[in-house]
Short mmCIF file of C-alpha atoms and ligand atoms in Angstrom, two decimals:
data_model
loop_
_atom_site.label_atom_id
_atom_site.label_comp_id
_atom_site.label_asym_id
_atom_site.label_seq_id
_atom_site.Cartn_x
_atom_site.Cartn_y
_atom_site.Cartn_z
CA UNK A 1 -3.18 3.81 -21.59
CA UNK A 2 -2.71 1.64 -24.84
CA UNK A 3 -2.99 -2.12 -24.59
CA UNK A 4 0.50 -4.13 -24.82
CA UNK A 5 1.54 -7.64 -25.38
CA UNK A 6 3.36 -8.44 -21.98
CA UNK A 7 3.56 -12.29 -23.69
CA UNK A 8 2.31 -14.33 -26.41
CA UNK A 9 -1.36 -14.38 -26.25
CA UNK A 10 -1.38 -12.02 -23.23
CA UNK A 11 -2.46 -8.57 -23.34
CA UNK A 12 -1.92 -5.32 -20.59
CA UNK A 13 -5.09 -3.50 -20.67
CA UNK A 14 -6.83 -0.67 -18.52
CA UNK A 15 -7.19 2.65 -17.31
CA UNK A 16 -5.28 5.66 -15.63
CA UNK A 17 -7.13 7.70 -12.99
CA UNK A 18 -6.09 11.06 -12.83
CA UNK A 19 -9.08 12.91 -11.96
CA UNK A 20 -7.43 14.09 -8.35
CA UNK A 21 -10.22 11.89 -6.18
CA UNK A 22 -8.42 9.82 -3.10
CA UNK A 23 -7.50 6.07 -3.37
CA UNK A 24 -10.76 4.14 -1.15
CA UNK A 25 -11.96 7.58 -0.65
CA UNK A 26 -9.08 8.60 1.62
CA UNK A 27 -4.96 8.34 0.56
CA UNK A 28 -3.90 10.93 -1.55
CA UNK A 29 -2.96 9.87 -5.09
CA UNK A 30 -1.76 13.22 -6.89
CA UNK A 31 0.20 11.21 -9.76
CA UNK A 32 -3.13 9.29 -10.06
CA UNK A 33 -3.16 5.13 -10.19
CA UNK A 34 -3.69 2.81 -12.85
CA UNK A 35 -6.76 0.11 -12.55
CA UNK A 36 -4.88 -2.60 -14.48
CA UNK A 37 -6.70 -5.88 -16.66
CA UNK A 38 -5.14 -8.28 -18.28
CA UNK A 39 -6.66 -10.51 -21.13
CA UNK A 40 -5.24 -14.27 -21.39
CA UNK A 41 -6.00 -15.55 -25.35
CA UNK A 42 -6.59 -19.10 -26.24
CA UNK A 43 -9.51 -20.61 -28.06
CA UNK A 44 -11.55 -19.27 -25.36
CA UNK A 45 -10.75 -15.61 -23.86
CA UNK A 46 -10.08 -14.68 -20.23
CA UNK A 47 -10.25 -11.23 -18.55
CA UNK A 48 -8.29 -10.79 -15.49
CA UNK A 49 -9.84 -8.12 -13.01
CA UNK A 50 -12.07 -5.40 -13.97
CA UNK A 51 -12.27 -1.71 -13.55
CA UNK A 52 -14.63 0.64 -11.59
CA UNK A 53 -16.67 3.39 -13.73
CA UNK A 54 -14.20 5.95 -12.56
CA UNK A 55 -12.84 8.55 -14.14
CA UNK A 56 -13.85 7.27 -17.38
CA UNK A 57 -12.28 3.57 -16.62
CA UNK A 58 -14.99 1.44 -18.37
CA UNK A 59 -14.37 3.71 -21.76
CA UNK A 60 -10.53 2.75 -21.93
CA UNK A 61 -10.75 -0.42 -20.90
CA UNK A 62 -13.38 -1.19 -23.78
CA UNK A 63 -11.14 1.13 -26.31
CA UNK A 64 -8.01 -0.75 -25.96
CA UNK A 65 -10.47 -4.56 -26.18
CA UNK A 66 -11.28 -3.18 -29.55
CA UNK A 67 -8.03 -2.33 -30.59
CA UNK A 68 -7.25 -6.01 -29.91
CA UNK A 69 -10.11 -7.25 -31.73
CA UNK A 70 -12.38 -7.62 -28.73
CA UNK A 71 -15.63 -6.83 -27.48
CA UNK A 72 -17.00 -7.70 -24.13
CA UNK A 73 -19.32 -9.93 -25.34
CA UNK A 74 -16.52 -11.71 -26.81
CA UNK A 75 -15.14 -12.28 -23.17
CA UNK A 76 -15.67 -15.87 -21.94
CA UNK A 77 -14.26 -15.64 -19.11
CA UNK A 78 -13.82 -12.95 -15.99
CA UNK A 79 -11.49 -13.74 -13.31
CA UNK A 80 -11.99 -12.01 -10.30
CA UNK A 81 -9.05 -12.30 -8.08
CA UNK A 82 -10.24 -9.42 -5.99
CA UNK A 83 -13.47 -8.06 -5.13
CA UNK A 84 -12.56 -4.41 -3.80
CA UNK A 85 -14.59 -2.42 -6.02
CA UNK A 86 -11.59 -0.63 -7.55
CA UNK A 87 -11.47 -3.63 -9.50
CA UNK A 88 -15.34 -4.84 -9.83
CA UNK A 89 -17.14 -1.44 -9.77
CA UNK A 90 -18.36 -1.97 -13.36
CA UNK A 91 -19.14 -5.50 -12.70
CA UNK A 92 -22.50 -4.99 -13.23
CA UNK A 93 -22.88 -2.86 -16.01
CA UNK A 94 -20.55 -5.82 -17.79
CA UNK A 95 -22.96 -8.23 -16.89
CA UNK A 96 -25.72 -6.29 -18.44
CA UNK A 97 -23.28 -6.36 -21.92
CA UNK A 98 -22.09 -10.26 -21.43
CA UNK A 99 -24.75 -12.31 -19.17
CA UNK A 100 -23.23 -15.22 -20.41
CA UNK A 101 -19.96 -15.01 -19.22
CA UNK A 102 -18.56 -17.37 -16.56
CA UNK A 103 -16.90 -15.56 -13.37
CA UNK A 104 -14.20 -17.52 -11.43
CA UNK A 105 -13.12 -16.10 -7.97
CA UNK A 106 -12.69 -18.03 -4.25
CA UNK A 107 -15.76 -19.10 -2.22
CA UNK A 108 -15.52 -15.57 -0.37
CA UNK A 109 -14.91 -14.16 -3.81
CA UNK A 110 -18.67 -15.60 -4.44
CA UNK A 111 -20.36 -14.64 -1.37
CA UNK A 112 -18.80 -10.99 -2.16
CA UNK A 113 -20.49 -10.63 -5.97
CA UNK A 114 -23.45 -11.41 -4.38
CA UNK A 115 -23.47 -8.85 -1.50
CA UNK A 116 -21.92 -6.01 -3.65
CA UNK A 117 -23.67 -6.62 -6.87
CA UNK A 118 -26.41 -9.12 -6.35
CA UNK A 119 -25.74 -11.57 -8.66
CA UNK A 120 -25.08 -15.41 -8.56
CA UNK A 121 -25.51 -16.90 -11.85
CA UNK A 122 -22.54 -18.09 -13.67
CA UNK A 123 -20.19 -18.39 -11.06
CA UNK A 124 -17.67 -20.52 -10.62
CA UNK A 125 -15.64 -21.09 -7.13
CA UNK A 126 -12.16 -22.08 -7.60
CA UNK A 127 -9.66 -23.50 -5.15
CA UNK A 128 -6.01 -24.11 -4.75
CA UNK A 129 -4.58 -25.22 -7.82
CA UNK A 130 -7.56 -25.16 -9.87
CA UNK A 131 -7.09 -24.98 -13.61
CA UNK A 132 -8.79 -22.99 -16.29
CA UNK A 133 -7.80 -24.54 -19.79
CA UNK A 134 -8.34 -21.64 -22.43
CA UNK A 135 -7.24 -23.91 -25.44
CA UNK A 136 -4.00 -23.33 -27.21
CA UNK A 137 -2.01 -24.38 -24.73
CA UNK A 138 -3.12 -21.26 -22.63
CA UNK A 139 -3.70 -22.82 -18.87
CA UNK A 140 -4.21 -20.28 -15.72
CA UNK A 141 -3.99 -22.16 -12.54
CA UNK A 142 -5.35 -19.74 -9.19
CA UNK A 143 -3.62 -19.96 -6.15
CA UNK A 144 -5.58 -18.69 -3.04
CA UNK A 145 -3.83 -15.71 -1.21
CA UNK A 146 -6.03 -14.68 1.80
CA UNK A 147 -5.83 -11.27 3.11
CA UNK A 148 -3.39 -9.51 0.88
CA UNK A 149 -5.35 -7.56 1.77
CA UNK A 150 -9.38 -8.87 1.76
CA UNK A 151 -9.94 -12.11 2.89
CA UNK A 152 -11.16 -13.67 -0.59
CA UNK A 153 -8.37 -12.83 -2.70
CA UNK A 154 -6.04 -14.99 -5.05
CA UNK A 155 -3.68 -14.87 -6.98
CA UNK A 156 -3.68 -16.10 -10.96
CA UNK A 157 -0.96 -18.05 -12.55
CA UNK A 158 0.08 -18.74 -16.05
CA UNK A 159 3.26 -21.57 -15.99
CA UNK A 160 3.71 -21.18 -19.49
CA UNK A 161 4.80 -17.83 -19.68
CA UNK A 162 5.76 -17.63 -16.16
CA UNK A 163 3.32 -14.85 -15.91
CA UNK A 164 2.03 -13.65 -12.07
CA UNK A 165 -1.44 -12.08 -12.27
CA UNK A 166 -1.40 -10.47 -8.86
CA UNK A 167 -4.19 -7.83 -8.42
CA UNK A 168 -3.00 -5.72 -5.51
CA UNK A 169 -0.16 -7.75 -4.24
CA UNK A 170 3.54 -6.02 -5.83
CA UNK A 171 0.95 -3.17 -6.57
CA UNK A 172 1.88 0.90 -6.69
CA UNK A 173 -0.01 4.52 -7.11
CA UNK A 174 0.94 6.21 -10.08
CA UNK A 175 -0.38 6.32 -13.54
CA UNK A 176 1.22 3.94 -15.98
CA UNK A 177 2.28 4.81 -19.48
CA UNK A 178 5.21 2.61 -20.06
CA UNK A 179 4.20 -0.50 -17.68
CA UNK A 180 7.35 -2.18 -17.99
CA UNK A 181 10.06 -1.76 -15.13
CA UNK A 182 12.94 -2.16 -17.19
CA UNK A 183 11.66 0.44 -19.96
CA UNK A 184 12.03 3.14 -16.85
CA UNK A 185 14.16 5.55 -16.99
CA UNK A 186 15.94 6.04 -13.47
CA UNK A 187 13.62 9.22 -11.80
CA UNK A 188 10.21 7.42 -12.85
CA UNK A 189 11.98 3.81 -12.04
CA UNK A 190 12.77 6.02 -8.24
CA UNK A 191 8.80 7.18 -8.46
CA UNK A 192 7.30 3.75 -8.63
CA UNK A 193 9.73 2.64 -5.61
CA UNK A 194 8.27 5.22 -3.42
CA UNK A 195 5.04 4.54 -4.49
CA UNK A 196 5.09 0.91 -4.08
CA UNK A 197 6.49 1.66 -0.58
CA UNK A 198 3.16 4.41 0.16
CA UNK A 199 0.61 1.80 -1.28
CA UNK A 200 2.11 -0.62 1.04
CA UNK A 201 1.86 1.26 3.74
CA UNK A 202 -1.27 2.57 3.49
CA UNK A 203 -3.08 -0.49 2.10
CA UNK A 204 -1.46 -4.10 2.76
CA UNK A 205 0.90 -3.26 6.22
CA UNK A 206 -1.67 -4.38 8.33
CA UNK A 207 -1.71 -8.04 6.57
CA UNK A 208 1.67 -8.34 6.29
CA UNK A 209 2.06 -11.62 8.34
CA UNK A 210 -0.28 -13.03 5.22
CA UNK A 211 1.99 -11.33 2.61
CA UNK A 212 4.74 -13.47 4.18
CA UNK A 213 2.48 -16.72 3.97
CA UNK A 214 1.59 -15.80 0.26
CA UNK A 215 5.16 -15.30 -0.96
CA UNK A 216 5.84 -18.07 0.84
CA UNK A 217 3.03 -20.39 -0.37
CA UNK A 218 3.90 -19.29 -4.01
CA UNK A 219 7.79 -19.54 -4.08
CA UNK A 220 7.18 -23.18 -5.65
CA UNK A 221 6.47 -21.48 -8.71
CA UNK A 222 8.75 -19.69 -11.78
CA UNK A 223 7.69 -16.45 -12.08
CA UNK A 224 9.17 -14.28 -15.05
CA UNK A 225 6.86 -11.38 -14.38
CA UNK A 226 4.66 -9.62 -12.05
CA UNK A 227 1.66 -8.23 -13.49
CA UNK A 228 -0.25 -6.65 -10.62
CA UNK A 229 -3.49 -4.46 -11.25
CA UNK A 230 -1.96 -1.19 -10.09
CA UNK A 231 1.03 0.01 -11.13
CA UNK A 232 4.09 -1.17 -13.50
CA UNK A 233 4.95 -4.83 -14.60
CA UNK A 234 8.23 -6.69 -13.26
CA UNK A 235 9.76 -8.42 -15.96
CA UNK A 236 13.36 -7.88 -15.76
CA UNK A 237 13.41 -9.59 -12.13
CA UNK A 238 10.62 -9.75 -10.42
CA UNK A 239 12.66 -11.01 -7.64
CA UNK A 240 13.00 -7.42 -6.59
CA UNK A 241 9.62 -6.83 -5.87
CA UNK A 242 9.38 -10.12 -4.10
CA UNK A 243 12.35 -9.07 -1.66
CA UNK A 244 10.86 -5.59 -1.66
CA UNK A 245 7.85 -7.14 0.24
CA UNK A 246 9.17 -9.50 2.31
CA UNK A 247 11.21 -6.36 3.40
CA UNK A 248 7.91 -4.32 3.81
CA UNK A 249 6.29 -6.73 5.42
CA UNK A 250 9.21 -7.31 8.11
CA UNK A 251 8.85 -3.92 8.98
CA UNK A 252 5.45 -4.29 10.83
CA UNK A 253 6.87 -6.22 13.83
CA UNK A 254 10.35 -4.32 14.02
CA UNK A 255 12.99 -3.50 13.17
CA UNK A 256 12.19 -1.28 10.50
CA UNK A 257 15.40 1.30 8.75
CA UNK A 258 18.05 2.44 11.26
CA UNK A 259 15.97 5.88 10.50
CA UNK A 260 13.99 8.62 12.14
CA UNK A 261 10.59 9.69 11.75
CA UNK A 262 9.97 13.43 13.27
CA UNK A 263 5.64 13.88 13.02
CA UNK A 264 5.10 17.56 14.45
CA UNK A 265 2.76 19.45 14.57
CA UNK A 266 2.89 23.40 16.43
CA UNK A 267 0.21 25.72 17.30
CA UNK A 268 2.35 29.41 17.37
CA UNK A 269 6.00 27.43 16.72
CA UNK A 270 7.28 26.84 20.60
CA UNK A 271 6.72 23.44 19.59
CA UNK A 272 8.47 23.62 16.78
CA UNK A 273 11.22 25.86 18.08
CA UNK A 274 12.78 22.48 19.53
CA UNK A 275 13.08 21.12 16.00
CA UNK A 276 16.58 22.00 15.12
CA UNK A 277 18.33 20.77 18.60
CA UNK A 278 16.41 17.33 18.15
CA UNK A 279 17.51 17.09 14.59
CA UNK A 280 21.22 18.15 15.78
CA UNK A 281 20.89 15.51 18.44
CA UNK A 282 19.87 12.74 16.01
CA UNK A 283 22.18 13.95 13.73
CA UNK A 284 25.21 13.99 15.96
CA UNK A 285 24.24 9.54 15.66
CA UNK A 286 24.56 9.65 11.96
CA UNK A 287 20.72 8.32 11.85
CA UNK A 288 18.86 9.53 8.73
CA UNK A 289 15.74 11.87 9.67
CA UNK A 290 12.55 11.82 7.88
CA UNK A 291 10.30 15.28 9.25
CA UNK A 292 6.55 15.28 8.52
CA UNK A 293 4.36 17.99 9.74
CA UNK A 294 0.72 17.65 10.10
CA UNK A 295 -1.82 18.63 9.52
CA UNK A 296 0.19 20.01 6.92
CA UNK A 297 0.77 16.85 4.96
CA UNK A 298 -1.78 13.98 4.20
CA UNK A 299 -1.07 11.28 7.02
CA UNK A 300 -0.58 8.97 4.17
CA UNK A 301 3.01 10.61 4.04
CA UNK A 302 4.04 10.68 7.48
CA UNK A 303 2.15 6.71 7.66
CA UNK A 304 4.46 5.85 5.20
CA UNK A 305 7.76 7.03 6.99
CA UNK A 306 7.20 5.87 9.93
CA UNK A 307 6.45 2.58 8.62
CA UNK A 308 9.69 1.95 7.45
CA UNK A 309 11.64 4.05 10.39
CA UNK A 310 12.28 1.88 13.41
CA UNK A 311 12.38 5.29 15.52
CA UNK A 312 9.82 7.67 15.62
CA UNK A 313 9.32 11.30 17.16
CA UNK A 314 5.88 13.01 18.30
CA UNK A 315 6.65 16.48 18.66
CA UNK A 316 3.52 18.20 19.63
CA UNK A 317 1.62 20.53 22.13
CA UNK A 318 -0.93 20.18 24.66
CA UNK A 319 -4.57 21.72 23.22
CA UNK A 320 -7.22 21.42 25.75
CA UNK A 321 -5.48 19.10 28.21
CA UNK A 322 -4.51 16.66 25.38
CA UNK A 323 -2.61 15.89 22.23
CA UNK A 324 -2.81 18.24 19.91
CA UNK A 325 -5.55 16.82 17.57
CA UNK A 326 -3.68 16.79 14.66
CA UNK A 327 -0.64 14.55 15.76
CA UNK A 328 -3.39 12.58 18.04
CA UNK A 329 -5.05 11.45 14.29
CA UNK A 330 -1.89 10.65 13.21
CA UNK A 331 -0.88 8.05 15.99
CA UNK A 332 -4.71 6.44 15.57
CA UNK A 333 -3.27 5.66 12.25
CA UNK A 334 -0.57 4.34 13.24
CA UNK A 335 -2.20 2.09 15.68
CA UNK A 336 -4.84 0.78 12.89
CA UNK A 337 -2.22 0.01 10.83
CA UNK A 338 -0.11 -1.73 13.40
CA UNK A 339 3.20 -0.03 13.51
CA UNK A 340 4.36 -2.01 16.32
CA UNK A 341 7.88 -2.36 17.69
CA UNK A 342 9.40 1.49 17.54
CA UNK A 343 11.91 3.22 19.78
CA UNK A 344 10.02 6.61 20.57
CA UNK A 345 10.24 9.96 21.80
CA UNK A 346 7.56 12.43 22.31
CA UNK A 347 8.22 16.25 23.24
CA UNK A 348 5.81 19.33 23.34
CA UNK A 349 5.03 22.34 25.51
CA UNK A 350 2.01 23.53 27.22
CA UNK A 351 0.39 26.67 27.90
CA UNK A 352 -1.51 26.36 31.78
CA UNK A 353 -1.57 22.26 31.82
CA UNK A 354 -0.20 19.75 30.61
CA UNK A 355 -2.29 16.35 29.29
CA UNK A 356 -0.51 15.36 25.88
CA UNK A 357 1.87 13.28 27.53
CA UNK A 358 -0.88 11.32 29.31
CA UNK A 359 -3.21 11.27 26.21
CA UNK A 360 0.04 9.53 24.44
CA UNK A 361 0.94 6.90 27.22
CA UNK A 362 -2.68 5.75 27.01
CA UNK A 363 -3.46 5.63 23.33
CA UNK A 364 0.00 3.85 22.70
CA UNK A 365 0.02 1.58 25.36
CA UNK A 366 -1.00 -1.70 23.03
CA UNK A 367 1.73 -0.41 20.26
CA UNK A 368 5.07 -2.67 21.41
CA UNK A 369 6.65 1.33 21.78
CA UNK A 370 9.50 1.43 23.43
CA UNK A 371 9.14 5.40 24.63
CA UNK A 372 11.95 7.33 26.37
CA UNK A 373 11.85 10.18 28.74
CA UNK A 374 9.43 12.78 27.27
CA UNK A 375 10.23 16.31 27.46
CA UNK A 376 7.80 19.13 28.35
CA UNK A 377 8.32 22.69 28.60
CA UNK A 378 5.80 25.88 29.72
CA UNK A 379 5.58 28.28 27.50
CA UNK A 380 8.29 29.01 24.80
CA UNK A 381 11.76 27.09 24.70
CA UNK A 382 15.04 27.92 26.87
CA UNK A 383 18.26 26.89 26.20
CA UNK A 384 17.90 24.41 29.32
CA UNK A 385 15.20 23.01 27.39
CA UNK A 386 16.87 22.94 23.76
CA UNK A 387 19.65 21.18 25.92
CA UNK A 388 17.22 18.34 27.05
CA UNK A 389 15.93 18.11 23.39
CA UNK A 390 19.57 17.60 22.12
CA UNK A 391 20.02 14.85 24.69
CA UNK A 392 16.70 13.10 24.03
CA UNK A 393 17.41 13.09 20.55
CA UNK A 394 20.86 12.22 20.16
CA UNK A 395 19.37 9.04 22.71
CA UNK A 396 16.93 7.44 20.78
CA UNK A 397 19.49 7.57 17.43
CA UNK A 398 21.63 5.71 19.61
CA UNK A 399 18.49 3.26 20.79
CA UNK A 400 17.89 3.05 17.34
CA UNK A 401 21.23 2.03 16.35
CA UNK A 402 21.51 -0.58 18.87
CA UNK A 403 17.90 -1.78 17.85
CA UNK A 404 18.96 -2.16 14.34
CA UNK A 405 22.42 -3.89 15.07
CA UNK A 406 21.09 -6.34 17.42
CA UNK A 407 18.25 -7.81 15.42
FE1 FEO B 501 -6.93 -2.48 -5.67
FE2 FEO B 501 -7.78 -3.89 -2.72
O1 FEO B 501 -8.08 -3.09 -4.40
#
């Protein structure tokens, strides 16, 4: 990563992480994520978020200060709008290099140095529309944004440049080289859609009533660009990204996509013999089918999917009188995460018992799931079976549909 001038005075800096290790030691991040800082120039200097010693992090953030002309010691200022440690893990190995510099983060954001790094000297709590003047006509004003996605987080704001410092919030996996959207080219501008999607999903879904409050709370201001601290900036219109999350964040109470999740999972394939007639079925609706087998795939796949898909399949045997533990994990995902409101089918065999099914009712229960009539089978698949399937399937499309069009 190479540090850029995203305005006058204000500087893209950071660090890629491609060393293979999961995002908060559990979603899979095989194109890697970027840990982005910002610094803000006036007569004084501001850095905006910080970097954990990961994957050499520290060591490119401090390369690309010096090819500005800046040491750490030179920093006057660290703003903190976030205290997850993917942005504060090296806070105190900074300190140890700039003990005089003056933190600014929210009230929580103070409590939180002290309980993760044990230090409260030179820290200043800012509120709602506090100003820092840097000199030069450089002002940052914070804006509190609670719970997208910790409960001390903010938001920074520069109204001269129209700049949006927004840590996670507008945030994607995915190493940056170019960090400009509209430098893209169309497959890596397709990449960082996904990925803003996963990182959504996997990180902010659950808060998204607050993500609607934040955008909310902030659409006072004129933003010309979204510089978040993972993933690209928005300059060309960072209007898109704003839609994209209100979108997101709609999702979580229903209706998602007039789509289909299929989340399967098959012991010695009778489960997954039914596949094809429940695809044909949905098919025969016209409703776009997204199939995720686990534990196959990382449930940060199928968790994304099903996010966005305001129908979802649970195709899956019996094992030991209950779900089959892979598809079981799966759905305790889902409920952590809150994927309320979904049209659902689930479908399986057995071997001597069956259990799944009850397993299912009772761990979805709380979920807002609208589930229609299971189907079960002994054994291996028939055609009276396959039948069934087709019929269940082609059902929920049409639930779907109806869903979707009504809402
Ligand atoms: Fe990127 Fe919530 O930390």
């Amino acid at each position: 990563m190479k540090a850029v001038e995203i305005a006058k005075n204000i500087y893209f800096v950071g660090a890629n992480i491609r060393n293979g290790d999961l995002f908060e030691g559990m979603w899979p991040i095989p194109d890697g994520v970027s840990l982005n800082s910002y610094i803000v120039k006036g007569e004084k200097t501001a850095l905006i978020d910080l970097v954990r010693d990961w994957d050499n992090a520290p060591k490119s953030l401090t390369e690309q200060l010096t090819s500005l002309g800046i040491s750490i010691e030179q920093i006057d200022y660290l703003i903190l709008n976030h205290l997850e440690p993917d942005h504060t893990g090296w806070l105190e190995e900074f300190l140890k290099r700039n003990p005089k510099v003056t933190i600014l983060t929210t009230q929580l954001g103070k409590k939180m140095v002290k309980s993760f790094y044990k230090n409260e000297e030179n820290v200043t709590v800012v509120k709602d529309g506090d100003t820092l003047d840097l000199g030069n006509n450089m002002i940052l004003t914070f804006y509190s944004t609670p719970n997208v996605h910790w409960p001390e987080t903010m938001v920074t704001f520069n109204e001269s440049s129209g700049v949006l410092f927004s840590c996670d919030a507008f945030g994607s996996y995915g190493c940056v080289d170019t960090p400009f959207d509209d430098l893209l080219d169309k497959p890596t501008h397709e990449f960082f859609d996904r990925e803003s999607l996963r990182y959504y999903a996997n990180i902010v879904a659950s808060f998204s009533p607050f993500v609607e409050k934040a955008i909310e709370k902030l659409s006072g201001l004129t933003i010309k660009m979204i510089a978040p601290s993972h993933g690209i900036i928005w300059r060309k219109n960072p209007q898109t990204i704003i839609e994209r999350y209100l979108k997101f964040a709609s999702y979580m109470n229903g209706p998602a996509e007039p789509e289909i999740t299929i989340i399967w999972g098959s012991m010695y394939g009778n489960t997954e013999a039914v596949l094809s007639p429940l695809i044909e079925g949905i098919n025969s609706e016209r409703i776009p089918v997204h199939i995720h087998q686990v534990p196959n795939e990382d449930v940060s796949y199928p968790l994304t999917s099903a996010y966005r898909s305001a129908g979802l399949v649970f195709a899956m045997p019996t094992y030991e009188y209950r779900m089959f533990p892979p598809v079981a994990a799966a759905i305790d995902m889902f409920g952590r995460k809150h994927l309320k409101n979904k049209k659902v089918l689930r479908i399986g065999s057995y071997g001597w018992s069956g259990g799944a099914q009850k397993e299912f009712d009772t761990m979805t229960a709380d979920l807002d799931w609208e589930c229609i009539e299971p189907v079960e089978w002994a054994g291996a698949t028939d055609e009276e079976t396959n039948e069934k399937v087709y019929e269940q399937g082609k059902k929920l499309a049409q639930l779907v549909k109806q869903f979707c069009v009504q809402s």
